[in-house]
XYZ file of N, CA and C in Angstrom:
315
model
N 6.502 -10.180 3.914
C 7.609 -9.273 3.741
C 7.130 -8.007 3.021
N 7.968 -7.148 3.650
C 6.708 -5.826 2.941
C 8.386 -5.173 2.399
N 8.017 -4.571 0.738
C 9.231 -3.875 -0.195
C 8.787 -2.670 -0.174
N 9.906 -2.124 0.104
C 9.843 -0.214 -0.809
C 10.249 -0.146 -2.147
N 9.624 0.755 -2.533
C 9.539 0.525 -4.099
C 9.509 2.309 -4.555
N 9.711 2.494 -5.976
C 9.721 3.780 -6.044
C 9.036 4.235 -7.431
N 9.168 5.159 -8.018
C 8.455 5.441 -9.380
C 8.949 4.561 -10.196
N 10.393 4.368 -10.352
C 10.663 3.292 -11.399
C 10.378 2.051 -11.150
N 9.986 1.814 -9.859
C 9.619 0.124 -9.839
C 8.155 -0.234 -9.936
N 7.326 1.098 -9.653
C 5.816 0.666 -9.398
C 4.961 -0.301 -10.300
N 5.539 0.178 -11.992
C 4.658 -1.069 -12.886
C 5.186 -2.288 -12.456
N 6.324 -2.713 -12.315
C 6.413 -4.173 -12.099
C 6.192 -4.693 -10.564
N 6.381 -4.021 -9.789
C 6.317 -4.568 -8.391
C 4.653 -4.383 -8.070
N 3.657 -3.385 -8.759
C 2.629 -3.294 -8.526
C 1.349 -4.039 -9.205
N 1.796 -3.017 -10.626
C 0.883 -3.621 -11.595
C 1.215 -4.677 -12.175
N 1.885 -5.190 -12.590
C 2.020 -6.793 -13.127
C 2.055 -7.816 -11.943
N 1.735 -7.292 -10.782
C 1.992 -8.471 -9.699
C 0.815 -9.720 -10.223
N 0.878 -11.080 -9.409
C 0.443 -11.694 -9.705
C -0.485 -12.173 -8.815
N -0.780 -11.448 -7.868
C -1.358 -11.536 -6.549
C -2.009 -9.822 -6.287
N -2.487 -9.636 -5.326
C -3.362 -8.446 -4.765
C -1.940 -7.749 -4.430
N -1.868 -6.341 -4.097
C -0.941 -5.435 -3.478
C -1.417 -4.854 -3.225
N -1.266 -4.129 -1.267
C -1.763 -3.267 -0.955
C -0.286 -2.154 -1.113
N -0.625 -1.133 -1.470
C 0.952 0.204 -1.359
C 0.573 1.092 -0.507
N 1.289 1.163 0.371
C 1.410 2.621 1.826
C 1.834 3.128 1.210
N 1.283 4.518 0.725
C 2.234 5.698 0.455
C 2.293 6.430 1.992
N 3.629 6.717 2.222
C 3.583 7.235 3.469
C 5.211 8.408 3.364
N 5.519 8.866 4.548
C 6.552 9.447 4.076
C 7.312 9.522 6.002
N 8.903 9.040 5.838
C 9.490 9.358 6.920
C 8.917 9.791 8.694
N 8.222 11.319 8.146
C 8.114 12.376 9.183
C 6.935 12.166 9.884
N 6.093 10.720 9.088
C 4.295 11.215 9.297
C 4.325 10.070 10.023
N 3.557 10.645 11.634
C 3.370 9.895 13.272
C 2.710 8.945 12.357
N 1.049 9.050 11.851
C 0.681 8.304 11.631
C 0.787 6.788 10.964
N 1.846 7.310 9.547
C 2.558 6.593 9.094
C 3.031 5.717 9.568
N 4.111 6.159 11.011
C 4.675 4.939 11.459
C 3.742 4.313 12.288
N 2.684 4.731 12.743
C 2.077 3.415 13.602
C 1.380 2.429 12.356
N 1.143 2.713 11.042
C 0.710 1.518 10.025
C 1.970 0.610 10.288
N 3.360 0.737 10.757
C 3.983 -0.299 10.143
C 3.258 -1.625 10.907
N 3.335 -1.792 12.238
C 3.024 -2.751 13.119
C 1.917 -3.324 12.199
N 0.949 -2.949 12.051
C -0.705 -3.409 11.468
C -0.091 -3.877 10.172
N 0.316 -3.534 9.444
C 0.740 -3.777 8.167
C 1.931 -5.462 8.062
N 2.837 -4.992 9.446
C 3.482 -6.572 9.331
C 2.414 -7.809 9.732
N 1.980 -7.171 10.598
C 1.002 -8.669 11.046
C -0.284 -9.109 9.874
N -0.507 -8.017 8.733
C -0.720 -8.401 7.498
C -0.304 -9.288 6.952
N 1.412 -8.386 6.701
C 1.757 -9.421 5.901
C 2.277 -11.024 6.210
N 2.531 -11.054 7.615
C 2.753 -12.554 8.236
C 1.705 -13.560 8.064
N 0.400 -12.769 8.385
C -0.679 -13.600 8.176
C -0.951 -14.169 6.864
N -1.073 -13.255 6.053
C -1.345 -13.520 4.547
C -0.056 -14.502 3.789
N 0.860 -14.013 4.191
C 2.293 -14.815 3.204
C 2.178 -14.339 1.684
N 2.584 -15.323 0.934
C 2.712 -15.324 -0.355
C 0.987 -14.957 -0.964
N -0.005 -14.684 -0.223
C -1.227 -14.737 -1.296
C -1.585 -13.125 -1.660
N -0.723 -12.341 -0.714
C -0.683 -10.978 -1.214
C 0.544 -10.133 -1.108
N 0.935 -9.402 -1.504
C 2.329 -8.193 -1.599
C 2.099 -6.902 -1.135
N 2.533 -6.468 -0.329
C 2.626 -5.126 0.341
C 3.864 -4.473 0.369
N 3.417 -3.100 -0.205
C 4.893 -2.409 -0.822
C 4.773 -1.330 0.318
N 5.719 0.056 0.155
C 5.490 0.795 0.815
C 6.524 1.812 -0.151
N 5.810 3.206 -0.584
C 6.583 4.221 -1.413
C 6.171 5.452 -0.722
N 7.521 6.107 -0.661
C 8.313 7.511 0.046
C 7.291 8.420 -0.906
N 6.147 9.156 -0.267
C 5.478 10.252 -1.270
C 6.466 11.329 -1.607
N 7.678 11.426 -0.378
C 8.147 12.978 -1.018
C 9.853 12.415 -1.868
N 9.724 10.996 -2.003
C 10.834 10.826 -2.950
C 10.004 10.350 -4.428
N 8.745 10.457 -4.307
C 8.409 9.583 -5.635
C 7.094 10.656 -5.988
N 7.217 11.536 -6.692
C 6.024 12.431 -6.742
C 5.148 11.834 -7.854
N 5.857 11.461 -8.716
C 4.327 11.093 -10.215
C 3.623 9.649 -9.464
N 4.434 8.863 -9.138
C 3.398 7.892 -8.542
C 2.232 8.390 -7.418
N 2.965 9.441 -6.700
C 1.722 9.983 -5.795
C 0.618 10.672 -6.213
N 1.250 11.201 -7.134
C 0.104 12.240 -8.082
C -0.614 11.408 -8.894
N -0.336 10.372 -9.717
C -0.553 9.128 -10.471
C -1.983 9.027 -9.983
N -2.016 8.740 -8.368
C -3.043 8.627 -7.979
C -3.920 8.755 -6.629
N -3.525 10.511 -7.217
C -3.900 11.016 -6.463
C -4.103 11.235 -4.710
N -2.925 11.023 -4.461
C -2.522 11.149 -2.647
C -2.494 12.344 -2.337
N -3.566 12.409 -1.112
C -3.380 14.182 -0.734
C -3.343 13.944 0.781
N -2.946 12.904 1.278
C -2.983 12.972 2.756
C -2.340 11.596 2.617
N -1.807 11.242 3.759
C -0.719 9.881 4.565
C -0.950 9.854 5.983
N -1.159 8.626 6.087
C -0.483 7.290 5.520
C -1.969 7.090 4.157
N -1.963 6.902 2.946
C -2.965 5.871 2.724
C -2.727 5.076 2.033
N -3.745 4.096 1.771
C -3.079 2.780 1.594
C -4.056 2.474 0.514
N -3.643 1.844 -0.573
C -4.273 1.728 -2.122
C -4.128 0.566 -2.258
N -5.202 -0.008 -2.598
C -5.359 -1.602 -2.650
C -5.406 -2.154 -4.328
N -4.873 -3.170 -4.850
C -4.989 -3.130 -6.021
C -4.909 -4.661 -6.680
N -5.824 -4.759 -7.669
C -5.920 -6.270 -7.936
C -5.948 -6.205 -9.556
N -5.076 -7.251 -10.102
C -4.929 -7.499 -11.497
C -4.567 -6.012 -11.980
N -3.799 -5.519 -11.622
C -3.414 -3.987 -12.167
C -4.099 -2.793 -11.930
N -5.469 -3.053 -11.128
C -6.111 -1.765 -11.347
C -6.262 -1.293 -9.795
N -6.582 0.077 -9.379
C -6.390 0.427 -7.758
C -8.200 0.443 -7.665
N -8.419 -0.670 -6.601
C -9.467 -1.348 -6.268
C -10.478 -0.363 -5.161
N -9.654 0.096 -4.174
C -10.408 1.005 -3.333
C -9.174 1.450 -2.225
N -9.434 2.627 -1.490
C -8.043 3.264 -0.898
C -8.600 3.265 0.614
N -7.527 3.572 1.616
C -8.056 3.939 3.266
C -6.705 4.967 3.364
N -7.603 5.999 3.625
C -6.698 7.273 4.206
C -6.901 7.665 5.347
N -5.848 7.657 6.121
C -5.700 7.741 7.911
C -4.788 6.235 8.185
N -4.514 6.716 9.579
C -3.917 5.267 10.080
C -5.160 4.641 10.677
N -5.141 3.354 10.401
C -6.634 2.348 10.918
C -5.976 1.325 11.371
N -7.149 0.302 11.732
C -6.635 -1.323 12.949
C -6.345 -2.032 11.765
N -5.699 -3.380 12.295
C -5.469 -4.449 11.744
C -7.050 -4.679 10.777
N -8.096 -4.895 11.459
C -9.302 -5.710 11.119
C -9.797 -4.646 10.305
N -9.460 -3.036 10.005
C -10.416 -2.552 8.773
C -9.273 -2.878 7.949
N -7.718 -2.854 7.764
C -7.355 -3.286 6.593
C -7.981 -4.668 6.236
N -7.891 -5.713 7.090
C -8.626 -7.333 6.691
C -9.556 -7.013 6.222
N -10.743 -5.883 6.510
C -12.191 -6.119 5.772
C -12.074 -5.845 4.614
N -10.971 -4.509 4.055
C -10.853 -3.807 3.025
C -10.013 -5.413 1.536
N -9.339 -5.584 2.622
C -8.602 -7.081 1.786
C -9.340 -7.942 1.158
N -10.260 -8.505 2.262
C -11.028 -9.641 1.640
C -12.096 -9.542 0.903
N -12.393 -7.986 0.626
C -13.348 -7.424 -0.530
C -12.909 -7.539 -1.796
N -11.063 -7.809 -2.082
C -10.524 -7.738 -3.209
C -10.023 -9.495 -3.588
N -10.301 -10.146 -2.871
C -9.700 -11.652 -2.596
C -10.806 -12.677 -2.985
């Protein structure tokens, strides 16, 4: 199940998670954006409960974007035990998010 989340939710839905989170920052308007959703559900079906995938609006949530540093969308920030582990900017396949995953797992 993949949550939207926003500046006020990011410490708890992100950083205190108890599991890995990958976060799409993405925004409405961006083509690319929407073709992550598809790749991103069959993520999260596969995985289930062993990881959390959020997804936050860059042009409704600016300090989290700036936070860290987003200058292009869709990208996707991977993050384990609180800290942002390594990022993929562009839309990519199913199998480079899996490689990028199981580097943090």
């Amino acid at each position: 199940m993949i949550t939207h989340i926003t500046d006020d939710s990011f410490e708890a839905e992100v950083l205190k998670a108890e599991v890995p989170v990958i976060v799409d920052f993405y925004a409405d308007w961006c083509g690319p954006c929407k073709m992550m959703v598809p790749v991103l559900d069959m993520v999260s079906k596969e995985q289930g409960n062993k990881i959390k995938i959020v997804k936050i609006n860059v042009d409704e949530n600016p300090q989290t974007t700036s936070a860290y540093r987003v200058m292009s969308i869709p990208t996707l920030v991977f993050f384990k035990d609180g800290e942002a582990k390594m990022r993929i900017e562009g839309a990519v396949t199913k199998n480079v998010v899996d490689q990028k995953l199981a580097k943090i797992m």
